[in-house]
Amino acid sequence: AFLVPPAPSTRSEVTAAAKGDDRPPTSTVTALSQAVLRCDGSELDSDFDDEFDPPVAPVVGRDLPNTEELDEDLQSLINEIDTGMDDAADSLLGTSATFTWSPDFDSFRGVRGEFSGPTPGPIKDYETPYDAFTDIWDEDIIRLIATETNRYAHQTIENMRNTGILKSSSRLRMWTDTNADEIRVFFAMLMYMAIDPRTSITEYWTSSEVLQLPGFRSIMSFNRYILLNKCLHFVDNAVESQQLSQSGVSSSAGVSRRQDKLAPIIQHLGKKFEALYNLGPDISIDESLSLFKDKRSWAQTIRSKASRFGIKSYELCESRTGYMAKFRIYMGKDDSSYGDLSLGVNLGRESTKVVLELMQGLEHRGHCVVMDNYYNCPSLARYLKSLGFDCLGTLRANRRNVPSDIKVSKKVKMGTIISRHSGDVSIIAWMDSKMVNIISTYHRPDTYIGTRAGKQTVRPVCVKDYNKSMEGVDFKDQNLSMYMLERKRGVKWYLTLFKRLLNVSVHNAFVMYQSSLKRNDKLPVTHREFRYALAESLLKRHRPCSIAISQAPVGNVRLRQNIMHEPEYLTGRENTRRCVICQRQKKSKAVHSRCVTCDAYLCFGDCWRIWHSATKLPGIDIRGRKRKRKE
């Protein structure tokens, strides 16, 4: 490769070995059967989100070899997608979709547009990582998460109790309402887990003399973490999807009906990402996957990505830093919506539509859009130029309107450069160990001398510019793959996607903070240092004493509602005591459950509620009384 990044990249640079540049379509597998899916609130529902390993979706890889080596069905689907995208691009140009290619660049009109957008970078400076992060996750959205999490927990408990499936040993019986501070502490725990990944969630609370993490265990008990992870929610399930969409969540906001469970988060982050940062002149459009194995119709398999299986999203990022300004999540389409057109044609048209949606609001500012060969075609490049964008990226030779000289140039000598232009669009093909095609609206067939394996070679400047433009996106992908919050696989797709968006927000906050440091001539920090500082700040500012485990109660805290009454379930016969409420009513019932805050053993359910709410407890207090001696 020409430009070797400091860490392994998730993207291959434009060389002959860049197999990931041949992109096939999305996966179209059927939905996961009800036998595999776990319904919300079930006892099987993601208590240990790394223990559920559903069947792997059939592979439709994106790191494909040359198109001649593909099987006939897959090649046919790829051609259909290309046709759909070409049709969509041609319809945008209308009568201008005619290309006459020439090797003489004296008549080439392509010139890089002057950037006229606002000054790149965050709209304000940030003193700490905490300030940048909380500007994205403000108080309103955190309170909404806490409210909906509490609502969902109570709905789940009630539904399970009504259906008779709430077991006496269920953790849900230990539920106490959360708040905004605890949600932020939960975020900090996710960040710490990403910094120190372990194979199982239980290993973070292990009591092993060698492997234990005393500091981590003091943040939150294992049972409380599992309950928060299980009940984390963002909308009221009782609200119908139609009512939700009428309240302001619509496809125009980048949210489809299938995304209702995550709609407030998607809408909030979409607005924040776009409003808090001004993009630089070079931007890129790419796809990413949130790690999730499933057979839902929108689950994808892209072998060239760090997360090879998951939920696909289209992303518009700043090329220099990888800051993600806009995104659209692909949730699939019903086959019935395709009409008389084939699946591949519709997928192609949808991809072109997404590209244009992501770029709305950035017209005529002089941005250069860098894309790979899944999106690029001559008609789209010309249309983007008419909107004030420049275009640069790789190109598949079988796309419509590509000159025949480029299509038949596969058997030329290594180092050969073939260039053609049609007014404002140029295509430059360069033979390395295989043919690399670059499409641009401002590049001529200029070359430079590069070094590879100690040898000097002549290479096109456009290839160098393309690789350089994708460095920031590679940087973002590397950071997200190194600190994956969604690395634990669960059965709830919306939790996986939420953790992915939370991870992206950490990266965006890092870019905002780093830009502030640079703007004020301060020393930069590494991405790892930023995550450490952010997690530590969240803990120091939002962890009340009552969250830490094994805290001694101060005074009579039984009726205090402004603190968290932490439940604990102990195992072993030696850890049983009589329930204090049952004991007052002269019932002999030994339990393993206790309130750590009150230091009282209680039955989960009615006894727990009575103990923490009744001013006057029922029965007689017989604890501590001495028995009378028999005369």
XYZ file of C-alpha atoms in Angstrom:
631
model
C 0.000 0.000 0.000
C 1.086 3.582 -0.518
C 0.218 5.062 2.840
C 0.771 2.717 5.756
C -1.306 3.758 8.819
C 0.167 3.391 12.320
C -2.317 0.665 13.228
C -4.006 -2.087 11.215
C -6.747 -0.520 9.165
C -10.157 -1.894 8.436
C -9.898 -0.585 4.874
C -7.534 -1.733 2.160
C -5.829 1.075 0.311
C -6.178 1.385 -3.416
C -3.722 -1.156 -4.712
C -4.059 -4.369 -6.610
C -4.659 -6.203 -3.339
C -7.693 -4.106 -2.420
C -10.232 -6.890 -2.781
C -12.647 -5.135 -0.429
C -13.311 -2.620 -3.162
C -15.606 -4.974 -5.072
C -18.842 -4.551 -3.177
C -21.792 -6.865 -3.566
C -25.287 -6.109 -2.398
C -26.939 -6.337 0.940
C -28.054 -9.578 2.502
C -31.655 -10.609 1.871
C -32.054 -13.462 4.309
C -35.373 -14.136 5.995
C -36.317 -13.140 9.502
C -35.148 -15.168 12.461
C -37.676 -17.765 13.522
C -39.688 -17.319 16.689
C -37.947 -20.347 18.140
C -34.660 -18.447 18.127
C -35.891 -14.977 19.020
C -36.360 -14.133 22.678
C -39.346 -11.958 23.444
C -38.930 -8.824 25.568
C -39.030 -9.550 29.255
C -38.464 -13.271 29.015
C -36.133 -14.924 31.476
C -33.961 -15.793 28.475
C -33.753 -12.178 27.415
C -30.123 -11.121 27.406
C -29.113 -11.501 31.042
C -25.696 -12.535 29.778
C -25.451 -10.823 26.448
C -22.320 -12.678 25.405
C -23.773 -16.152 25.822
C -26.305 -16.067 22.990
C -24.820 -17.128 19.670
C -27.555 -17.258 17.014
C -26.985 -18.853 13.616
C -24.717 -16.877 11.337
C -26.401 -15.109 8.449
C -25.592 -16.502 5.003
C -22.503 -14.770 3.695
C -22.753 -12.175 0.975
C -19.195 -10.909 1.389
C -17.835 -7.605 0.194
C -14.200 -8.653 -0.009
C -14.853 -10.365 -3.308
C -12.297 -11.259 -5.972
C -12.535 -10.130 -9.555
C -16.082 -10.206 -10.848
C -15.239 -12.958 -13.347
C -14.616 -15.326 -10.433
C -18.063 -14.877 -8.871
C -20.821 -17.415 -9.267
C -23.526 -16.601 -11.768
C -26.308 -15.754 -9.281
C -24.183 -13.363 -7.237
C -22.794 -11.701 -10.345
C -26.344 -11.248 -11.604
C -27.397 -9.566 -8.358
C -24.378 -7.236 -8.439
C -25.208 -6.282 -12.016
C -28.802 -5.546 -10.994
C -27.625 -3.237 -8.229
C -25.317 -1.447 -10.654
C -28.232 -1.069 -13.047
C -30.435 0.393 -10.330
C -27.805 2.918 -9.286
C -27.049 3.866 -12.891
C -30.767 4.330 -13.607
C -31.148 6.567 -10.568
C -28.107 8.671 -11.487
C -29.141 8.975 -15.139
C -32.624 10.119 -14.134
C -31.056 12.932 -12.112
C -29.126 14.211 -15.133
C -31.878 13.775 -17.692
C -30.591 14.758 -21.141
C -27.129 15.499 -19.684
C -26.467 11.777 -19.147
C -24.493 11.548 -22.392
C -20.743 11.056 -22.201
C -18.204 11.472 -24.998
C -14.793 10.340 -23.821
C -11.516 11.806 -25.056
C -7.837 11.088 -24.248
C -6.891 14.756 -24.869
C -7.016 16.589 -21.517
C -6.497 20.021 -23.076
C -10.286 20.284 -23.230
C -10.851 18.967 -19.686
C -12.954 21.476 -17.711
C -12.663 19.857 -14.297
C -11.307 22.197 -11.603
C -11.342 21.702 -7.827
C -13.969 24.019 -6.374
C -12.975 26.551 -3.725
C -14.191 25.676 -0.243
C -16.585 28.332 1.071
C -18.134 26.590 4.079
C -17.820 27.668 7.719
C -14.499 27.249 9.521
C -13.959 23.493 10.046
C -14.054 22.183 13.598
C -16.330 22.279 16.659
C -18.608 25.282 17.012
C -17.055 26.012 20.429
C -14.031 25.016 22.494
C -14.124 22.356 25.212
C -12.012 22.362 28.360
C -12.410 18.668 29.242
C -13.502 15.395 27.593
C -16.535 15.475 29.883
C -17.659 18.828 28.441
C -17.495 17.544 24.864
C -19.342 14.312 25.682
C -22.129 15.963 27.692
C -22.681 18.497 24.926
C -23.791 15.500 22.849
C -25.559 13.579 25.640
C -27.323 16.447 27.363
C -29.521 16.258 30.449
C -32.794 15.908 28.517
C -31.836 12.761 26.605
C -30.278 11.135 29.695
C -33.451 11.769 31.703
C -35.530 10.326 28.883
C -33.433 7.136 28.944
C -33.855 6.850 32.724
C -37.618 7.431 32.509
C -38.190 4.909 29.733
C -35.903 2.351 31.389
C -37.955 2.557 34.586
C -41.196 2.352 32.622
C -40.027 -0.681 30.660
C -38.839 -2.445 33.818
C -42.224 -2.016 35.500
C -44.085 -3.060 32.337
C -41.926 -6.162 32.034
C -42.365 -7.148 35.669
C -46.127 -6.649 35.466
C -46.456 -8.632 32.237
C -44.372 -11.499 33.573
C -46.294 -11.541 36.843
C -49.633 -11.560 34.999
C -48.543 -14.444 32.772
C -47.075 -16.388 35.677
C -43.516 -16.572 34.315
C -41.858 -14.313 36.902
C -39.721 -16.737 38.854
C -39.023 -16.263 42.537
C -35.300 -16.135 41.751
C -35.633 -13.587 38.934
C -33.411 -10.525 39.170
C -36.367 -8.432 38.091
C -37.767 -8.810 41.607
C -34.784 -6.772 42.768
C -35.547 -3.846 40.460
C -35.396 -0.321 41.867
C -35.843 2.768 39.721
C -32.774 4.281 38.129
C -31.966 7.936 37.496
C -29.905 10.134 35.169
C -26.789 9.888 37.330
C -26.842 6.094 37.326
C -27.333 6.027 33.540
C -24.131 8.052 33.152
C -22.331 5.692 35.530
C -23.583 2.819 33.372
C -22.068 4.554 30.327
C -18.761 4.826 32.179
C -18.808 1.096 32.929
C -19.328 0.328 29.244
C -16.314 2.498 28.403
C -14.146 0.763 30.996
C -15.208 -2.633 29.626
C -14.165 -1.539 26.134
C -10.749 -0.475 27.425
C -10.266 -3.823 29.204
C -12.176 -6.418 27.126
C -12.830 -9.823 28.689
C -14.373 -12.958 27.247
C -17.373 -13.033 29.596
C -19.295 -10.342 31.409
C -18.947 -12.231 34.689
C -15.149 -11.865 34.617
C -15.423 -8.193 35.532
C -16.914 -9.213 38.894
C -14.743 -12.264 39.488
C -13.380 -12.790 42.995
C -10.239 -14.473 41.671
C -7.196 -13.308 43.586
C -5.317 -12.682 40.337
C -8.038 -11.498 37.950
C -10.389 -9.537 40.189
C -11.038 -5.815 39.644
C -11.850 -4.373 43.081
C -12.260 -0.844 41.762
C -14.628 -1.954 39.032
C -16.704 -4.065 41.424
C -17.098 -1.074 43.723
C -18.847 0.935 40.997
C -21.924 -1.241 40.725
C -22.968 -4.736 41.733
C -23.162 -7.450 39.107
C -26.916 -7.890 39.576
C -27.547 -4.173 39.174
C -25.492 -3.987 35.981
C -27.371 -6.943 34.497
C -30.705 -5.368 35.394
C -29.790 -2.030 33.802
C -28.491 -3.725 30.678
C -31.631 -5.852 30.503
C -34.116 -3.028 31.029
C -32.350 -0.240 29.113
C -35.077 1.289 26.959
C -35.798 4.447 24.992
C -39.521 4.530 24.127
C -42.789 3.564 25.748
C -43.846 0.182 24.382
C -47.470 1.125 25.001
C -47.217 3.904 22.422
C -48.098 2.604 18.982
C -45.667 3.136 16.134
C -48.155 5.338 14.322
C -48.489 7.662 17.304
C -44.715 7.810 17.615
C -44.238 8.803 13.992
C -46.938 11.482 14.297
C -45.054 13.024 17.218
C -42.226 14.093 14.933
C -40.284 10.925 14.185
C -40.485 10.252 10.473
C -38.443 8.972 7.609
C -37.411 12.530 6.837
C -35.530 12.538 10.132
C -33.630 9.449 9.106
C -35.812 7.086 11.138
C -37.883 4.311 9.606
C -40.848 2.582 11.223
C -38.654 -0.417 12.030
C -36.436 1.808 14.165
C -39.167 2.988 16.531
C -37.504 1.377 19.557
C -34.462 3.596 19.027
C -36.126 6.575 17.357
C -35.472 9.227 20.058
C -31.772 8.321 20.206
C -31.325 8.315 16.424
C -33.113 11.629 16.065
C -31.242 13.252 18.968
C -27.765 12.161 17.867
C -28.482 13.045 14.248
C -29.228 16.630 15.258
C -26.321 16.880 17.700
C -23.674 15.439 15.373
C -24.659 17.840 12.615
C -25.024 20.944 14.794
C -21.902 20.725 16.975
C -19.253 20.453 14.243
C -18.475 22.119 10.912
C -17.101 19.723 8.305
C -13.879 20.381 6.431
C -13.551 20.472 2.632
C -13.067 16.688 2.199
C -15.918 14.403 3.245
C -16.553 10.717 2.638
C -19.537 8.391 2.442
C -19.104 4.817 3.552
C -20.871 1.944 5.286
C -20.275 0.405 8.687
C -21.664 -2.526 10.645
C -22.783 -2.748 14.271
C -21.706 -6.154 15.571
C -24.859 -8.291 15.599
C -25.401 -11.861 14.435
C -28.962 -12.558 13.426
C -31.163 -13.678 10.559
C -33.343 -10.624 10.454
C -33.941 -9.221 7.004
C -31.754 -6.197 7.695
C -28.768 -8.109 9.112
C -25.706 -7.827 6.869
C -22.480 -9.699 6.220
C -19.558 -7.579 4.960
C -16.284 -9.456 5.254
C -14.075 -6.390 4.790
C -15.382 -4.694 7.940
C -14.043 -5.081 11.480
C -17.531 -6.174 12.555
C -18.254 -8.585 9.725
C -21.850 -9.270 10.728
C -24.366 -6.728 11.865
C -26.723 -3.867 11.139
C -25.561 -1.651 8.305
C -25.506 2.123 8.433
C -24.564 4.682 5.794
C -22.281 7.358 7.223
C -21.083 10.772 6.101
C -17.765 11.578 7.793
C -15.091 14.224 7.637
C -12.184 12.677 5.750
C -9.469 14.295 7.876
C -10.712 13.259 11.333
C -13.392 10.627 10.750
C -15.993 12.780 12.548
C -19.403 11.300 11.704
C -21.808 14.131 10.913
C -24.750 12.217 9.436
C -25.922 8.626 9.293
C -28.777 6.515 7.976
C -29.472 3.034 9.321
C -30.464 0.384 6.799
C -33.395 -1.670 8.088
C -34.326 -3.464 4.888
C -37.430 -3.267 2.743
C -40.372 -5.570 2.243
C -40.190 -7.466 -1.014
C -43.766 -6.384 -1.750
C -42.603 -2.762 -2.049
C -40.435 -3.496 -5.076
C -43.313 -3.676 -7.533
C -42.295 -5.033 -10.923
C -38.623 -4.178 -10.387
C -36.074 -6.692 -9.143
C -34.527 -6.668 -5.688
C -31.099 -5.659 -6.977
C -32.401 -2.701 -9.005
C -34.279 -1.353 -5.978
C -31.263 -1.763 -3.713
C -29.189 0.196 -6.198
C -31.716 3.011 -6.392
C -31.989 3.090 -2.608
C -28.203 3.466 -2.251
C -28.156 6.443 -4.624
C -31.037 7.999 -2.713
C -29.177 7.605 0.594
C -26.061 9.308 -0.811
C -28.086 12.348 -1.846
C -29.969 12.457 1.475
C -26.736 12.475 3.456
C -25.407 15.417 1.442
C -28.473 17.615 1.797
C -27.607 20.989 3.294
C -23.977 20.914 2.109
C -24.540 22.016 -1.483
C -22.366 24.676 -3.151
C -19.799 24.883 -0.351
C -16.929 23.300 -2.271
C -16.903 19.946 -0.478
C -15.182 17.014 -2.194
C -17.083 13.750 -1.675
C -14.873 10.655 -1.519
C -16.643 7.335 -2.145
C -15.701 3.806 -3.135
C -16.834 1.887 -6.185
C -20.109 0.719 -4.639
C -21.571 4.192 -5.212
C -19.533 5.848 -7.957
C -20.591 6.136 -11.580
C -20.083 8.876 -14.207
C -23.668 10.147 -14.039
C -23.598 10.541 -10.254
C -20.245 12.357 -10.423
C -21.608 14.849 -12.958
C -24.785 15.407 -10.954
C -22.809 16.038 -7.757
C -20.687 18.562 -9.655
C -23.869 20.416 -10.608
C -24.703 20.664 -6.887
C -21.355 22.253 -6.084
C -19.582 19.079 -4.949
C -16.395 17.598 -6.299
C -16.184 13.824 -6.496
C -13.315 11.352 -6.069
C -13.280 7.594 -5.659
C -12.801 4.151 -7.100
C -14.925 2.872 -9.958
C -16.023 -0.499 -11.279
C -15.342 -0.813 -14.997
C -18.708 -2.438 -15.712
C -20.720 0.638 -14.689
C -22.783 2.411 -17.332
C -21.082 5.135 -19.416
C -17.562 3.942 -18.568
C -15.414 4.220 -21.744
C -14.648 0.986 -23.554
C -10.897 1.692 -23.355
C -11.107 1.311 -19.588
C -13.218 -1.849 -19.758
C -10.822 -3.744 -22.040
C -7.585 -2.581 -20.419
C -7.020 -5.581 -18.124
C -4.094 -7.117 -20.008
C -1.722 -4.174 -20.152
C 1.723 -3.970 -18.561
C 2.170 -3.095 -14.901
C 2.495 0.649 -14.412
C 0.375 1.513 -17.460
C -1.918 4.527 -17.021
C -4.984 5.000 -19.233
C -6.956 8.237 -18.871
C -10.148 9.561 -20.458
C -12.369 12.556 -19.770
C -15.783 13.810 -20.768
C -15.846 17.520 -20.077
C -16.066 17.723 -16.281
C -15.533 14.036 -15.386
C -12.293 12.074 -15.725
C -11.520 8.370 -15.334
C -7.934 7.257 -14.750
C -7.016 3.564 -14.839
C -3.695 2.382 -13.444
C -2.347 -1.147 -13.701
C -0.649 -2.310 -10.538
C -0.923 -6.053 -9.954
C -4.510 -5.536 -11.114
C -6.371 -2.636 -12.666
C -7.377 0.246 -10.379
C -9.939 2.735 -11.723
C -10.360 6.228 -10.256
C -13.165 8.636 -11.153
C -12.802 12.346 -10.413
C -14.249 15.722 -11.281
C -10.942 17.593 -11.059
C -7.995 15.195 -11.535
C -5.825 15.021 -14.624
C -3.492 12.065 -15.356
C -0.668 13.658 -13.359
C 1.858 11.339 -11.723
C 4.422 11.320 -8.940
C 7.322 9.072 -7.956
C 6.507 6.791 -5.055
C 8.468 4.119 -3.233
C 7.236 0.613 -2.605
C 9.348 -2.253 -1.249
C 12.437 -0.114 -1.787
C 11.646 0.488 -5.451
C 10.560 3.727 -7.065
C 7.404 3.568 -9.152
C 5.317 6.043 -11.113
C 1.814 6.417 -9.731
C -1.201 8.628 -10.463
C -1.721 11.589 -8.139
C -5.433 10.775 -7.903
C -4.629 7.446 -6.198
C -2.490 9.231 -3.624
C -5.232 11.789 -2.962
C -7.847 9.061 -2.557
C -5.753 7.168 -0.004
C -5.018 10.359 1.907
C -8.675 11.346 1.962
C -9.656 8.057 3.595
C -7.118 8.251 6.448
C -9.590 9.905 8.827
C -12.265 7.305 8.121
C -9.713 4.560 8.758
C -8.813 6.293 12.021
C -12.459 6.270 13.105
C -12.920 2.606 12.161
C -9.759 1.654 14.053
C -10.868 3.447 17.209
C -14.334 1.930 17.149
C -12.998 -1.575 16.524
C -10.388 -1.289 19.303
C -12.940 -0.114 21.883
C -16.135 -1.860 20.840
C -18.924 -1.195 23.312
C -21.164 -3.598 21.376
C -18.688 -6.482 21.400
C -21.003 -8.561 23.632
C -23.614 -10.209 21.454
C -27.222 -9.914 22.582
C -30.658 -10.763 21.299
C -31.902 -7.163 21.301
C -30.827 -5.443 18.117
C -31.670 -1.973 19.388
C -29.313 -2.312 22.376
C -26.487 -3.366 20.072
C -27.162 -0.417 17.796
C -27.450 1.950 20.755
C -24.027 0.896 22.046
C -22.602 1.429 18.572
C -24.020 4.964 18.463
C -22.718 5.601 21.978
C -19.281 4.496 20.799
C -19.466 6.801 17.771
C -20.444 9.677 20.053
C -17.294 9.052 22.125
C -15.200 9.255 18.950
C -16.964 12.443 17.860
C -16.416 13.950 21.307
C -12.731 13.038 21.002
C -12.485 14.848 17.647
C -14.238 17.894 19.118
C -11.943 17.959 22.159
C -8.794 17.322 20.111
C -9.695 20.141 17.725
C -10.197 22.458 20.707
C -6.735 21.591 22.028
C -5.148 22.232 18.644
C -6.997 25.510 18.215
C -5.641 26.723 21.563
C -2.072 25.442 20.979
C -2.312 22.766 23.680
C -0.741 19.324 23.646
C -2.971 16.625 22.116
C -4.116 13.470 23.897
C -4.395 9.933 22.580
C -7.751 8.308 22.001
C -7.151 5.898 24.880
C -6.250 8.734 27.259
C -9.428 10.515 26.228
C -11.585 7.471 27.023
C -9.913 6.998 30.402
C -10.448 10.644 31.329
C -14.063 10.616 30.154
C -15.016 7.453 32.064
C -13.283 8.741 35.194
C -15.100 12.086 34.985
C -18.479 10.401 34.582
C -17.831 8.337 37.709
C -16.553 11.190 39.861
C -19.395 13.530 38.942
C -22.338 11.117 38.926
C -21.650 8.188 41.243
C -23.429 8.747 44.557
C -22.183 6.885 47.604
C -25.267 4.686 47.585
C -24.280 3.074 44.277
C -21.071 1.584 45.638
C -21.594 -1.905 47.011
C -21.364 -2.884 50.654
C -21.887 0.642 51.972
C -22.788 0.779 55.643
C -26.190 2.374 56.239
C -26.235 5.696 58.051
C -29.159 6.122 60.425
C -32.642 4.949 59.456
C -32.576 4.924 55.649
C -35.505 2.535 55.200
C -37.937 5.158 53.888
C -35.471 7.387 52.056
C -36.463 7.561 48.382
C -33.638 9.818 47.216
C -31.076 7.024 47.447
C -30.799 3.678 45.721
C -31.791 0.677 47.828
C -29.474 -1.899 46.348
C -30.777 -5.478 46.274
C -28.433 -8.422 46.697
C -29.030 -12.135 46.233
C -26.704 -14.418 48.206
C -26.099 -18.103 47.599
C -25.378 -20.908 50.035
C -27.235 -22.147 53.106
C -25.013 -20.100 55.388
C -26.341 -16.891 53.774
C -30.017 -17.362 54.637
C -31.906 -15.232 57.160
C -35.536 -14.735 58.094
C -37.397 -12.022 56.196
C -37.910 -9.094 58.599
C -41.490 -8.509 57.423
C -42.435 -12.181 57.626
C -40.792 -12.378 61.029
C -42.929 -9.510 62.335
C -45.994 -11.454 61.198
C -44.753 -14.588 62.956
C -43.969 -16.376 59.705
C -40.880 -18.495 59.442
C -39.427 -17.879 55.979
C -35.705 -17.978 55.245
C -34.529 -15.919 52.266
C -31.290 -15.281 50.396
C -32.194 -11.732 49.369
C -31.366 -8.569 51.266
C -31.291 -4.799 50.915
C -27.643 -3.801 51.144
C -28.486 -0.186 51.957
C -30.779 -1.087 54.880
C -28.887 -4.256 55.836
C -32.201 -6.126 56.009
C -33.194 -9.521 54.621
C -36.450 -9.308 52.670
C -38.629 -11.321 50.315
C -38.624 -9.776 46.861
C -42.029 -8.410 45.993
C -44.554 -7.349 48.638
C -42.171 -7.520 51.601
C -39.612 -5.392 49.767
C -42.281 -2.808 48.880
C -43.755 -2.695 52.391
C -40.356 -2.324 54.043
C -39.394 0.668 51.894
C -42.779 2.439 51.782
C -44.835 1.753 54.922
C -44.355 4.290 57.701
C -45.742 1.807 60.211
C -44.720 -1.767 59.577
C -47.283 -4.537 60.079
C -46.980 -7.008 62.938
C -44.747 -6.880 65.990
C -41.024 -6.193 66.048
C -39.622 -9.322 67.680
C -36.070 -8.952 66.400
C -33.479 -8.951 69.128
C -35.884 -9.951 71.906
C -34.500 -12.388 74.428
C -36.481 -15.453 75.251
C -37.690 -15.759 78.812
C -36.017 -18.432 80.834
C -38.210 -21.264 81.938
C -38.581 -21.332 85.706
